[in-house]
């Protein structure tokens, strides 16, 4: 019997620490690029993917990992923020990954946070993903409240790319990147649940003690709920979850004997 929902289709990897988690995630991405040089790669922001991006840069420098044909789509962007604002995800992606590798600027897609015709723009973003053949591999982090991208817990979840309001808890969690909480935008553009779930493969990362409660909830509840948007991922047919020991801590405590062999180290 599997110890978690979706156990037949989900691959759960627990690494000792953030560094090892990052190396493992980067290796999975690198292998996907080697296998398909024109990989359509979905990317995430926040603290969690930073180590993965560092490892990918190392592989570009030392192992000739080639990004020249890779096409990327970012999950989300704050709304009403200019592309060169230091708090924009556009800035983050260029600083932490793109300017260090040989990706072509025209192959980079990040929702624009300052467009006027937002509905049309969101439709175009989804259309472009489709036109590129869909996302082959989507990298994801998870919010403390279970959000993915900026799909916040709610009664209903949007399926397509859309403009959304951020919850208080997300604004508080993300305030660490800003000078003050007042500067945190209260809205964002995000890919929707369907845009994410249509990815051929999903790689969800969680690191640190502050993620242990949500990971426990996600992996022990045998239910999908819009109150934990990440729970939709448990229905995906090709999901890999990589945790570090801190994030896995509560979940591991709840595991009974005999379920341990489900964990791949
Ligand atoms: C942000 C992003 C998410 C990210 C999450 C977790 O709000 N929109 O894509 O996964 O927060 O961030 P962190 O990795 O910093 O914990």
Coordinates of C-alpha atoms and ligand atoms in Angstrom, one line a residue:
X1 CA 0.0 0.0 0.0
X2 CA 1.3 3.4 -0.7
X3 CA 1.7 5.9 2.1
X4 CA 0.4 8.9 0.2
X5 CA -2.4 9.9 -2.2
X6 CA -1.5 9.4 -5.8
X7 CA 1.1 6.9 -4.5
X8 CA 1.0 4.8 -7.7
X9 CA 1.9 7.7 -9.9
X10 CA 3.8 10.0 -7.7
X11 CA 7.5 9.7 -7.1
X12 CA 8.6 11.1 -3.8
X13 CA 12.3 11.8 -3.1
X14 CA 13.6 13.0 0.2
X15 CA 17.0 14.5 0.2
X16 CA 19.1 15.4 3.3
X17 CA 19.2 19.2 2.7
X18 CA 18.5 22.0 0.4
X19 CA 21.7 21.6 -1.5
X20 CA 21.1 18.0 -2.3
X21 CA 17.5 18.7 -3.2
X22 CA 18.7 21.4 -5.6
X23 CA 21.2 19.1 -7.2
X24 CA 18.6 16.4 -7.7
X25 CA 16.1 18.8 -9.2
X26 CA 18.7 20.3 -11.5
X27 CA 19.8 16.9 -12.7
X28 CA 16.2 16.0 -13.6
X29 CA 15.9 19.2 -15.6
X30 CA 19.3 18.8 -17.2
X31 CA 18.4 15.2 -18.3
X32 CA 15.2 16.4 -19.8
X33 CA 17.1 19.1 -21.8
X34 CA 19.7 16.5 -23.0
X35 CA 16.9 14.2 -24.1
X36 CA 14.9 17.0 -25.8
X37 CA 17.1 20.1 -26.5
X38 CA 14.1 22.2 -27.4
X39 CA 12.4 21.4 -24.1
X40 CA 9.4 23.6 -23.1
X41 CA 10.3 24.3 -19.5
X42 CA 7.9 25.8 -17.0
X43 CA 9.7 27.9 -14.3
X44 CA 8.9 29.1 -10.8
X45 CA 10.2 31.8 -8.5
X46 CA 10.6 32.2 -4.8
X47 CA 13.5 31.0 -2.6
X48 CA 13.1 27.3 -3.3
X49 CA 14.2 27.1 -7.0
X50 CA 17.2 29.3 -6.4
X51 CA 19.5 26.4 -5.6
X52 CA 18.3 24.5 -8.6
X53 CA 19.0 27.5 -10.8
X54 CA 22.6 27.7 -9.4
X55 CA 23.1 24.1 -10.2
X56 CA 21.8 24.5 -13.7
X57 CA 24.2 27.5 -14.2
X58 CA 27.1 25.3 -13.0
X59 CA 26.1 22.6 -15.5
X60 CA 26.0 25.2 -18.3
X61 CA 29.5 26.3 -17.4
X62 CA 31.1 23.0 -16.6
X63 CA 29.2 20.4 -18.5
X64 CA 28.1 22.4 -21.6
X65 CA 24.4 22.0 -20.8
X66 CA 22.9 23.8 -23.8
X67 CA 19.9 26.0 -23.3
X68 CA 20.0 27.5 -26.9
X69 CA 16.8 25.8 -28.0
X70 CA 15.0 25.6 -24.6
X71 CA 11.8 27.6 -24.4
X72 CA 10.6 28.8 -21.0
X73 CA 7.3 29.8 -19.5
X74 CA 7.2 31.3 -16.1
X75 CA 4.2 30.6 -13.8
X76 CA 3.5 34.1 -12.6
X77 CA 4.3 37.8 -12.2
X78 CA 3.1 40.5 -9.8
X79 CA 0.5 42.8 -11.2
X80 CA 1.2 46.5 -11.8
X81 CA 4.9 46.1 -11.7
X82 CA 7.3 47.0 -14.4
X83 CA 9.6 44.4 -16.0
X84 CA 12.7 46.0 -14.7
X85 CA 11.5 46.5 -11.1
X86 CA 13.8 44.7 -8.8
X87 CA 10.9 42.9 -7.2
X88 CA 9.5 41.6 -10.5
X89 CA 9.8 38.0 -11.3
X90 CA 11.1 39.1 -14.7
X91 CA 14.1 40.7 -12.9
X92 CA 14.4 37.6 -10.6
X93 CA 14.6 35.2 -13.5
X94 CA 17.2 37.2 -15.4
X95 CA 19.3 37.8 -12.3
X96 CA 19.1 34.2 -11.0
X97 CA 19.2 32.2 -14.2
X98 CA 18.8 33.7 -17.7
X99 CA 21.7 36.1 -17.8
X100 CA 24.1 33.3 -16.8
X101 CA 23.1 30.7 -19.5
X102 CA 22.8 30.7 -23.3
X103 CA 19.0 30.9 -23.5
X104 CA 17.6 33.1 -26.3
X105 CA 15.7 36.1 -25.1
X106 CA 12.9 35.3 -27.6
X107 CA 12.5 31.9 -26.0
X108 CA 11.8 33.4 -22.6
X109 CA 8.1 33.9 -21.6
X110 CA 7.2 35.6 -18.4
X111 CA 3.7 37.1 -17.8
X112 CA 4.0 40.9 -18.1
X113 CA 2.9 42.6 -15.0
X114 CA 1.9 45.9 -16.5
X115 CA -0.4 45.2 -19.4
X116 CA -3.7 47.0 -19.9
X117 CA -5.7 44.4 -21.8
X118 CA -5.2 41.8 -19.1
X119 CA -7.9 39.3 -20.3
X120 CA -6.6 39.2 -23.8
X121 CA -3.1 39.1 -22.6
X122 CA -3.8 36.0 -20.4
X123 CA -5.5 34.3 -23.3
X124 CA -2.5 34.9 -25.5
X125 CA -0.2 33.5 -22.8
X126 CA -2.1 30.2 -22.8
X127 CA -2.3 30.2 -26.6
X128 CA 1.5 30.6 -26.8
X129 CA 2.0 27.6 -24.4
X130 CA -0.2 25.5 -26.6
X131 CA 1.5 26.7 -29.8
X132 CA 4.8 25.5 -28.4
X133 CA 3.3 22.1 -27.9
X134 CA 2.6 22.5 -24.2
X135 CA 4.9 22.5 -21.2
X136 CA 7.2 19.4 -21.1
X137 CA 8.4 19.9 -17.6
X138 CA 7.0 22.3 -15.0
X139 CA 9.0 23.2 -12.0
X140 CA 7.0 24.2 -8.9
X141 CA 7.4 25.5 -5.4
X142 CA 4.6 25.5 -2.9
X143 CA 3.2 28.3 -0.8
X144 CA 2.8 27.8 3.0
X145 CA -1.0 27.8 2.3
X146 CA -0.7 25.3 -0.5
X147 CA -0.7 27.7 -3.4
X148 CA 1.0 26.9 -6.6
X149 CA 2.0 29.7 -8.9
X150 CA -0.3 32.3 -7.4
X151 CA -3.3 30.0 -7.4
X152 CA -4.5 30.7 -3.9
X153 CA -6.8 28.6 -1.8
X154 CA -10.4 29.4 -2.6
X155 CA -13.9 27.9 -3.2
X156 CA -13.2 27.8 -6.9
X157 CA -9.9 27.7 -8.9
X158 CA -9.3 29.3 -12.2
X159 CA -8.2 26.9 -14.9
X160 CA -6.4 29.4 -17.3
X161 CA -3.9 32.2 -16.9
X162 CA -5.6 35.0 -15.0
X163 CA -5.3 38.0 -12.8
X164 CA -5.7 37.1 -9.1
X165 CA -5.8 38.6 -5.7
X166 CA -3.2 37.5 -3.3
X167 CA -4.2 36.3 0.2
X168 CA -3.0 38.0 3.3
X169 CA -0.8 35.0 4.2
X170 CA 1.0 35.1 0.8
X171 CA 1.5 38.9 1.1
X172 CA 3.0 38.3 4.5
X173 CA 5.2 35.4 3.3
X174 CA 6.5 37.3 0.4
X175 CA 7.1 40.6 2.3
X176 CA 10.6 39.3 3.1
X177 CA 11.6 40.2 -0.5
X178 CA 10.4 43.8 -0.2
X179 CA 11.4 46.8 1.9
X180 CA 8.1 46.7 3.7
X181 CA 4.8 44.8 3.5
X182 CA 3.1 47.8 2.1
X183 CA 5.2 47.4 -1.1
X184 CA 4.0 43.9 -1.8
X185 CA 1.6 43.9 -4.7
X186 CA -1.8 42.6 -3.8
X187 CA -2.5 41.1 -7.2
X188 CA -0.7 38.9 -9.7
X189 CA -1.0 37.2 -13.0
X190 CA -0.7 33.4 -12.8
X191 CA -1.0 30.4 -14.9
X192 CA -4.2 28.5 -13.9
X193 CA -4.6 25.0 -12.7
X194 CA -5.3 23.6 -16.1
X195 CA -2.3 25.3 -17.6
X196 CA -0.2 23.7 -14.9
X197 CA -1.8 20.3 -15.0
X198 CA -1.5 20.1 -18.8
X199 CA 2.3 19.9 -18.3
X200 CA 3.7 16.5 -19.3
X201 CA 5.8 16.2 -16.2
X202 CA 5.7 18.1 -12.9
X203 CA 8.5 18.6 -10.5
X204 CA 7.4 20.0 -7.1
X205 CA 10.0 21.2 -4.6
X206 CA 9.7 22.0 -1.0
X207 CA 12.4 22.9 1.5
X208 CA 12.6 24.0 5.1
X209 CA 10.7 23.7 8.3
X210 CA 8.1 26.2 7.3
X211 CA 6.8 23.9 4.6
X212 CA 6.5 20.8 6.8
X213 CA 2.8 21.4 7.8
X214 CA 1.6 22.0 4.3
X215 CA 3.6 19.0 3.0
X216 CA 2.1 16.8 5.7
X217 CA -1.4 18.0 4.8
X218 CA -0.8 17.5 1.1
X219 CA 0.7 14.0 1.3
X220 CA -1.4 12.5 4.0
X221 CA -4.9 13.7 3.0
X222 CA -6.3 11.4 0.4
X223 CA -8.3 14.2 -1.1
X224 CA -8.0 17.0 -3.6
X225 CA -9.4 20.3 -2.4
X226 CA -9.5 23.8 -3.8
X227 CA -8.4 24.9 -0.3
X228 CA -5.0 23.3 -1.1
X229 CA -4.5 24.1 -4.8
X230 CA -1.4 21.9 -4.8
X231 CA -3.5 18.9 -4.1
X232 CA -4.6 18.9 -7.7
X233 CA -1.1 17.8 -8.6
X234 CA -1.8 14.5 -6.9
X235 CA -4.0 13.7 -9.8
X236 CA -1.2 14.3 -12.3
X237 CA 0.1 11.2 -14.0
X238 CA 3.8 12.2 -13.9
X239 CA 4.5 14.0 -10.7
X240 CA 7.9 14.0 -8.9
X241 CA 8.1 15.6 -5.4
X242 CA 11.4 16.4 -3.9
X243 CA 11.6 17.4 -0.3
X244 CA 14.4 18.0 2.1
X245 CA 14.4 16.5 5.5
X246 CA 13.0 19.6 7.1
X247 CA 10.1 19.8 4.8
X248 CA 9.5 16.1 5.1
X249 CA 9.8 16.0 8.9
X250 CA 6.0 15.9 9.9
X251 CA 5.1 13.7 7.0
X252 CA 7.8 11.2 8.0
X253 CA 6.7 11.2 11.6
X254 CA 3.2 10.2 10.4
X255 CA 4.4 7.4 8.2
X256 CA 3.8 4.0 9.6
X257 CA 6.3 1.2 9.2
X258 CA 6.1 -0.6 5.9
X259 CA 5.3 2.6 4.0
X260 CA 8.9 3.7 4.2
X261 CA 10.0 1.9 1.1
X262 CA 7.9 4.3 -0.9
X263 CA 10.6 6.9 -0.4
X264 CA 13.4 7.0 -2.9
X265 CA 16.6 8.4 -1.6
Ligands
LIG1 C1 5.5 32.6 -4.4 C2 5.4 32.1 -5.8 C3 5.3 30.6 -5.9 C4 6.2 30.0 -5.0 C5 5.9 30.3 -3.6 C6 6.8 29.7 -2.5 O1 4.4 33.2 -3.9 N1 4.4 32.7 -6.6 O2 5.5 30.2 -7.3 O3 6.2 28.6 -5.2 O4 5.8 31.7 -3.4 O5 7.9 30.4 -2.4 P1 9.2 30.0 -1.6 O6 9.9 29.0 -2.5 O7 10.0 31.3 -1.5 O8 8.8 29.4 -0.3

